[in-house]
Tab-separated table of C-alpha atoms and ligand atoms in Angstrom:
chain	number	residue	atom	x	y	z
A	263	MET	CA	-163.567	129.846	34.031
A	264	SER	CA	-166.286	127.294	33.951
A	265	ASP	CA	-166.888	123.671	33.300
A	266	LEU	CA	-169.174	124.193	30.290
A	267	ASP	CA	-169.642	120.501	29.599
A	268	THR	CA	-173.337	119.986	28.925
A	269	ALA	CA	-173.256	116.520	30.507
A	270	PRO	CA	-170.634	116.911	33.217
A	271	PRO	CA	-169.479	113.783	35.018
A	272	VAL	CA	-169.628	113.437	38.782
A	273	HIS	CA	-166.347	113.333	40.655
A	274	ILE	CA	-166.144	111.973	44.155
A	275	ARG	CA	-162.730	112.718	45.447
A	276	GLY	CA	-160.412	113.346	48.317
A	277	GLY	CA	-159.325	111.061	51.096
A	278	ARG	CA	-155.828	109.926	51.861
A	279	GLN	CA	-156.147	106.463	50.364
A	280	GLU	CA	-155.504	107.979	46.934
A	281	VAL	CA	-152.317	109.749	48.000
A	282	SER	CA	-148.850	108.363	47.492
A	283	ALA	CA	-146.894	108.690	50.755
A	284	ARG	CA	-143.663	108.167	48.821
A	285	PRO	CA	-142.130	110.078	45.946
A	286	VAL	CA	-143.512	108.784	42.644
A	287	HIS	CA	-143.570	109.735	38.982
A	288	GLU	CA	-147.094	109.623	37.587
A	289	LEU	CA	-147.521	111.295	34.221
A	290	LEU	CA	-151.001	112.753	33.767
A	291	GLU	CA	-152.058	113.146	30.151
A	292	PRO	CA	-154.299	116.086	29.307
A	293	ARG	CA	-157.871	115.609	28.140
A	294	ILE	CA	-158.754	118.018	25.335
A	295	THR	CA	-161.967	119.771	26.350
A	296	PRO	CA	-163.921	122.502	24.522
A	297	LEU	CA	-164.589	125.584	26.594
A	298	GLY	CA	-167.339	127.711	25.103
A	299	GLU	CA	-167.269	128.334	21.367
A	300	ASN	CA	-163.814	129.765	20.973
A	301	THR	CA	-161.478	127.893	23.248
A	302	VAL	CA	-160.057	124.439	23.740
A	303	VAL	CA	-158.409	123.599	27.047
A	304	ARG	CA	-156.225	120.748	28.236
A	305	ARG	CA	-157.707	119.325	31.433
A	306	LEU	CA	-155.110	117.841	33.788
A	307	LEU	CA	-157.306	117.535	36.886
A	308	PRO	CA	-159.571	115.724	37.405
A	309	ASN	CA	-157.723	113.009	35.562
A	310	LEU	CA	-158.152	109.277	35.260
A	311	GLY	CA	-156.756	107.897	38.495
A	312	ARG	CA	-155.798	111.251	39.991
A	313	ARG	CA	-158.428	113.678	41.208
A	314	MET	CA	-156.669	115.997	43.619
A	315	VAL	CA	-153.245	117.281	44.584
A	316	GLY	CA	-153.645	118.636	48.099
A	317	ALA	CA	-156.797	120.749	47.876
A	318	TRP	CA	-156.152	121.505	44.171
A	319	CYS	CA	-159.006	119.745	42.395
A	320	PHE	CA	-159.251	121.253	38.906
A	321	VAL	CA	-156.498	122.257	36.475
A	322	ASP	CA	-157.098	123.507	32.935
A	323	HIS	CA	-154.218	124.665	30.731
A	324	TYR	CA	-155.018	126.724	27.635
A	325	GLY	CA	-153.008	128.313	24.855
A	326	PRO	CA	-150.827	129.866	23.773
A	327	ASP	CA	-153.563	130.801	21.283
A	328	ASP	CA	-153.309	133.577	18.710
A	329	ILE	CA	-156.463	135.624	19.323
A	330	ALA	CA	-155.368	138.788	17.514
A	331	ASP	CA	-158.388	138.674	15.187
A	332	GLU	CA	-160.729	136.823	17.531
A	333	PRO	CA	-162.808	137.650	20.589
A	334	GLY	CA	-160.705	135.289	22.688
A	335	MET	CA	-162.006	134.025	26.008
A	336	TRP	CA	-165.773	134.262	26.428
A	337	VAL	CA	-167.152	132.556	29.534
A	338	PRO	CA	-170.648	133.841	30.464
A	339	PRO	CA	-171.862	134.161	34.061
A	340	HIS	CA	-171.888	130.850	35.921
A	341	PRO	CA	-171.950	129.841	39.592
A	342	HIS	CA	-169.540	128.209	42.024
A	343	THR	CA	-169.812	126.783	45.531
A	344	GLY	CA	-167.328	125.359	48.010
A	345	LEU	CA	-164.123	126.292	46.212
A	346	GLN	CA	-161.600	128.984	45.321
A	347	THR	CA	-160.579	129.719	41.745
A	348	VAL	CA	-157.152	130.923	40.635
A	349	SER	CA	-156.753	132.646	37.277
A	350	TRP	CA	-153.121	132.491	36.172
A	351	LEU	CA	-151.735	133.895	32.943
A	352	HIS	CA	-148.448	133.713	31.077
A	353	GLU	CA	-149.740	135.769	28.135
A	354	GLY	CA	-152.749	137.997	27.566
A	355	GLU	CA	-155.407	139.337	29.886
A	356	VAL	CA	-158.656	138.148	31.461
A	357	LEU	CA	-161.425	140.538	32.450
A	358	HIS	CA	-163.160	139.181	35.551
A	359	ARG	CA	-166.629	140.184	36.779
A	360	ASP	CA	-168.457	138.643	39.717
A	361	SER	CA	-171.566	138.858	41.870
A	362	VAL	CA	-169.769	140.570	44.765
A	363	GLY	CA	-169.218	143.522	42.418
A	364	SER	CA	-165.644	142.912	41.285
A	365	LEU	CA	-164.470	144.174	37.918
A	366	GLN	CA	-160.811	143.349	37.434
A	367	THR	CA	-158.400	142.854	34.564
A	368	ILE	CA	-155.910	140.108	35.401
A	369	ASN	CA	-152.511	140.328	33.728
A	370	PRO	CA	-149.704	137.771	33.446
A	371	ARG	CA	-148.334	136.566	36.808
A	372	GLU	CA	-150.961	138.429	38.788
A	373	LEU	CA	-153.213	136.458	41.102
A	374	GLY	CA	-156.957	136.607	40.602
A	375	LEU	CA	-158.258	134.658	43.597
A	376	MET	CA	-161.988	134.146	43.864
A	377	THR	CA	-163.425	132.510	46.963
A	378	ALA	CA	-166.856	131.114	46.192
A	379	GLY	CA	-167.649	130.029	49.727
A	380	ARG	CA	-171.392	129.390	49.922
A	381	ALA	CA	-172.185	130.962	46.537
A	382	ILE	CA	-170.727	133.254	43.895
A	383	ALA	CA	-171.220	133.843	40.182
A	384	HIS	CA	-168.659	135.215	37.747
A	385	ALA	CA	-167.890	135.811	34.091
A	386	GLU	CA	-164.542	135.898	32.330
A	387	GLN	CA	-163.622	137.245	28.948
A	388	SER	CA	-160.751	138.669	26.980
A	389	PRO	CA	-160.955	142.471	27.068
A	390	ARG	CA	-161.985	144.031	23.756
A	391	ALA	CA	-158.450	145.346	23.258
A	392	HIS	CA	-156.226	142.404	24.041
A	393	ALA	CA	-152.768	141.029	23.417
A	394	ARG	CA	-152.180	138.705	20.464
A	395	LEU	CA	-151.531	135.651	22.623
A	396	LEU	CA	-153.615	134.082	25.368
A	397	HIS	CA	-151.893	131.487	27.538
A	398	GLY	CA	-152.854	130.496	31.030
A	399	ALA	CA	-154.253	128.092	33.557
A	400	GLN	CA	-157.461	127.928	35.514
A	401	LEU	CA	-157.227	126.215	38.867
A	402	TRP	CA	-159.721	125.293	41.561
A	403	ILE	CA	-159.048	124.661	45.236
A	404	ALA	CA	-161.563	122.725	47.342
A	405	LEU	CA	-162.509	124.501	50.569
A	406	PRO	CA	-162.417	122.381	53.737
A	407	ASP	CA	-165.713	121.758	55.491
A	408	ALA	CA	-165.031	124.355	58.198
A	409	HIS	CA	-164.758	127.138	55.599
A	410	ARG	CA	-166.778	126.060	52.607
A	411	ASN	CA	-169.822	128.147	53.530
A	412	ILE	CA	-167.957	131.418	54.138
A	413	ALA	CA	-168.979	134.638	52.429
A	414	PRO	CA	-167.901	134.968	48.788
A	415	ALA	CA	-164.926	137.222	48.044
A	416	PHE	CA	-162.516	138.225	45.311
A	417	ALA	CA	-158.917	139.378	45.689
A	418	HIS	CA	-156.429	140.633	43.139
A	419	HIS	CA	-152.722	140.506	44.008
A	420	SER	CA	-150.540	142.169	41.391
A	421	ASN	CA	-147.300	142.208	43.376
A	422	LEU	CA	-146.591	138.631	44.415
A	423	PRO	CA	-143.294	137.660	46.056
A	424	VAL	CA	-140.597	136.505	43.649
A	425	ILE	CA	-137.764	134.093	44.410
A	426	THR	CA	-134.529	134.887	42.597
A	427	SER	CA	-131.989	133.362	44.992
A	428	ARG	CA	-131.341	130.288	42.848
A	429	ALA	CA	-129.435	130.784	39.612
A	430	GLY	CA	-131.588	130.117	36.571
A	431	LEU	CA	-134.882	130.155	38.485
A	432	ARG	CA	-137.375	132.946	38.872
A	433	GLY	CA	-140.242	131.763	41.046
A	434	THR	CA	-143.464	133.644	41.685
A	435	VAL	CA	-145.320	132.488	44.793
A	436	ILE	CA	-149.000	132.273	43.858
A	437	LEU	CA	-150.301	130.825	47.132
A	438	GLY	CA	-148.678	129.483	50.263
A	439	GLU	CA	-144.933	129.614	50.827
A	440	VAL	CA	-141.934	128.572	48.758
A	441	ASP	CA	-138.291	128.861	49.814
A	442	GLY	CA	-139.161	131.346	52.573
A	443	ALA	CA	-141.351	133.622	50.451
A	444	ALA	CA	-145.085	133.754	51.229
A	445	SER	CA	-148.010	134.832	49.040
A	446	PRO	CA	-150.496	137.360	50.435
A	447	GLY	CA	-153.357	135.250	49.033
A	448	THR	CA	-155.754	133.738	51.575
A	449	THR	CA	-155.875	129.948	51.760
A	450	TYR	CA	-157.974	127.648	53.927
A	451	SER	CA	-155.856	124.504	53.967
A	452	PRO	CA	-152.062	124.011	53.864
A	453	LEU	CA	-151.139	124.286	50.194
A	454	VAL	CA	-148.767	125.900	47.762
A	455	GLY	CA	-148.849	127.157	44.195
A	456	ALA	CA	-145.802	128.589	42.448
A	457	ASP	CA	-144.934	129.740	38.947
A	458	LEU	CA	-141.406	128.635	38.032
A	459	SER	CA	-139.541	130.262	35.132
A	460	LEU	CA	-136.386	128.357	34.262
A	461	ALA	CA	-133.641	129.861	32.134
A	462	GLU	CA	-132.065	127.811	29.353
A	463	GLY	CA	-129.559	125.438	30.951
A	464	ALA	CA	-130.936	125.893	34.460
A	465	CYS	CA	-130.305	123.113	36.965
A	466	VAL	CA	-131.760	123.905	40.375
A	467	ARG	CA	-133.050	122.188	43.475
A	468	LEU	CA	-136.159	123.766	44.946
A	469	PRO	CA	-136.900	122.989	48.612
A	470	LEU	CA	-140.272	121.300	49.220
A	471	GLU	CA	-142.418	120.446	52.240
A	472	PRO	CA	-142.096	116.660	52.744
A	473	ASP	CA	-145.625	116.360	54.189
A	474	PHE	CA	-147.181	117.833	51.032
A	475	GLU	CA	-148.018	115.969	47.846
A	476	TYR	CA	-146.970	117.753	44.666
A	477	ALA	CA	-147.482	117.917	40.928
A	478	VAL	CA	-145.843	120.020	38.222
A	479	LEU	CA	-147.609	121.305	35.114
A	480	THR	CA	-145.406	122.267	32.175
A	481	MET	CA	-146.737	125.337	30.396
A	482	SER	CA	-143.871	126.037	27.987
A	483	GLY	CA	-140.364	124.985	27.041
A	484	SER	CA	-138.507	121.742	27.405
A	485	CYS	CA	-137.483	120.589	30.859
A	486	ARG	CA	-136.907	117.691	33.218
A	487	VAL	CA	-138.591	117.462	36.589
A	488	ASP	CA	-136.817	115.018	38.905
A	489	GLY	CA	-135.222	113.603	35.760
A	490	VAL	CA	-138.499	113.107	33.870
A	491	PRO	CA	-138.700	114.938	30.515
A	492	LEU	CA	-141.893	116.957	30.177
A	493	VAL	CA	-143.526	118.680	27.221
A	494	PRO	CA	-145.945	121.615	27.513
A	495	GLY	CA	-149.460	120.644	28.551
A	496	SER	CA	-148.499	117.623	30.638
A	497	MET	CA	-148.507	117.194	34.379
A	498	LEU	CA	-146.283	115.025	36.546
A	499	TYR	CA	-147.640	113.866	39.904
A	500	LEU	CA	-144.824	113.516	42.410
A	501	GLY	CA	-146.404	112.117	45.592
A	502	CYS	CA	-145.259	113.068	49.102
A	503	GLY	CA	-142.012	112.669	50.994
A	504	ARG	CA	-139.762	115.018	49.078
A	505	ALA	CA	-137.402	117.531	50.697
A	506	ASP	CA	-136.565	119.116	47.358
A	507	LEU	CA	-137.176	118.864	43.636
A	508	LEU	CA	-134.603	118.842	40.830
A	509	LEU	CA	-135.534	121.096	37.906
A	510	GLU	CA	-133.520	121.164	34.672
A	511	ALA	CA	-134.312	123.152	31.534
A	512	SER	CA	-132.829	122.651	28.084
A	513	THR	CA	-134.754	125.676	26.817
A	514	GLU	CA	-136.416	128.522	28.662
A	515	SER	CA	-139.352	126.859	30.430
A	516	GLY	CA	-142.444	127.807	32.396
A	517	LEU	CA	-143.848	125.464	35.040
A	518	LEU	CA	-146.560	125.503	37.654
A	519	LEU	CA	-145.825	123.759	40.935
A	520	LEU	CA	-148.955	122.715	42.835
A	521	GLY	CA	-148.912	121.040	46.218
A	522	GLY	CA	-150.547	120.706	49.557
A	523	GLU	CA	-151.392	118.590	52.526
A	524	PRO	CA	-153.420	115.617	51.250
A	525	PHE	CA	-157.081	116.654	51.397
A	526	ASP	CA	-158.743	114.455	53.994
A	527	GLU	CA	-162.390	115.058	53.207
A	528	ARG	CA	-164.473	113.326	50.579
A	529	ILE	CA	-166.088	115.830	48.251
A	530	VAL	CA	-168.712	115.682	45.538
A	531	MET	CA	-167.872	117.756	42.480
A	532	TRP	CA	-170.338	118.276	39.669
A	533	TRP	CA	-170.298	120.996	36.999
A	534	ASN	CA	-169.114	124.123	38.834
A	535	PHE	CA	-170.162	123.044	42.307
A	536	ILE	CA	-168.331	121.327	45.138
A	537	GLY	CA	-170.373	119.924	48.009
A	538	ARG	CA	-170.489	116.978	50.343
A	539	SER	CA	-173.706	115.332	49.170
A	540	GLY	CA	-175.846	114.938	46.091
A	541	GLU	CA	-178.621	116.860	47.813
A	542	GLU	CA	-176.378	119.890	48.263
A	543	ILE	CA	-175.373	119.801	44.623
A	544	ALA	CA	-178.991	119.466	43.473
A	545	GLN	CA	-179.945	122.425	45.690
A	546	ALA	CA	-177.135	124.576	44.285
A	547	ARG	CA	-178.215	123.682	40.748
A	548	ALA	CA	-181.865	124.510	41.499
A	549	ASP	CA	-180.905	127.800	43.163
A	550	TRP	CA	-178.780	128.870	40.189
A	551	ASN	CA	-181.384	127.996	37.589
A	552	ALA	CA	-184.063	129.815	39.653
A	553	GLY	CA	-181.925	132.934	40.019
A	554	ARG	CA	-181.551	132.548	43.795
A	555	ARG	CA	-178.575	132.671	46.156
A	556	PHE	CA	-175.720	133.474	43.742
A	557	GLY	CA	-176.352	137.148	43.002
A	558	ALA	CA	-175.988	138.849	39.649
A	559	VAL	CA	-172.959	139.537	37.485
A	560	HIS	CA	-173.375	143.043	36.098
A	561	GLY	CA	-171.950	144.397	32.871
A	562	PHE	CA	-171.450	141.180	30.926
A	563	ASP	CA	-172.939	141.321	27.441
A	564	GLY	CA	-174.529	137.880	27.414
A	565	ASP	CA	-176.862	135.523	29.224
A	566	PRO	CA	-175.854	133.414	32.218
A	567	THR	CA	-175.115	129.749	31.558
A	568	PRO	CA	-177.912	127.504	32.848
A	569	ALA	CA	-176.858	124.454	34.816
A	570	PRO	CA	-177.147	121.245	32.795
A	571	ALA	CA	-179.350	118.335	33.826
A	572	LEU	CA	-178.177	116.261	36.749
A	573	PRO	CA	-177.046	112.732	35.923
A	574	GLU	CA	-179.690	110.088	36.513
A	575	ALA	CA	-177.582	108.246	39.053
A	576	ARG	CA	-177.879	109.830	42.476
A	577	LEU	CA	-174.831	111.909	43.470
A	578	LYS	CA	-173.485	110.329	46.595
A	579	ALA	CA	-170.052	110.346	48.180
A	580	ARG	CA	-169.616	106.615	48.399
A	581	GLY	CA	-166.437	105.867	46.493
A	582	ARG	CA	-164.434	106.706	43.431
A	583	VAL	CA	-166.711	107.345	40.485
A	584	ARG	CA	-165.750	108.173	36.985
B	794	MN	MN1	-165.657	129.769	36.922
């Protein structure tokens, strides 16, 4: 997925001063954001006052939308640098194409993990024949400096480890490790992502890594996370210093748990690019608009999305900007 905002803001993020060392409850309200012509998403990260959770730096939640008589998702070719993207579905399908030659349909609770590294381009759309409902999340992970210029890659993992040892909880490990189960997905900083399905009446404690900061996104149902009631489309930031997390569901509920070691590096994020300086971002923009560096996405029936104009203020990692 893409940030299709025609005047995207600059985000300068990362650094431990923004991390809560103690457990906290910080409710992040979604920002309703149009995505292309057909879709509206709820943006949880970046959010006012909270830009990252570990290396997770972008969280969009969309649906469930009835697309039975509609084309559904339609995101033309666009570029990325310096990040990984995770496509995660509860309902429907996404057809992914990219400039390293991938063509992959991603189904619910399968991991589509794209590593942009120095440069990649991709397109995402609902397949022509698709399910009635589309419901999912699009997530970005910032790559640390040591790995952000690696070769682009795409991986599809359809058989992720599932935790069933706690009554009322079915957990799918998207990335990292949860309760002794590890995802095969490649990560470049200590982090975790898990899909948590809670049965009606569930009351479970999930073990956490105390050195990680965490947040939970509610995708469906009615539940309490550490005692805080959450409705679908909201995210609760939890801080660090937790050995476990209490999860209670009054109806069947679907959650995403995101966490990681606080990301130490300052990053500059603009449109679909992550870099470390305004010059890098401007170069990536120029390269994309000139057809250099990112490669071509074949087979998509539409034109690539040109990068919008840069903001007039110089992009510089000098503090928190919003
Ligand atoms: Mn994208």
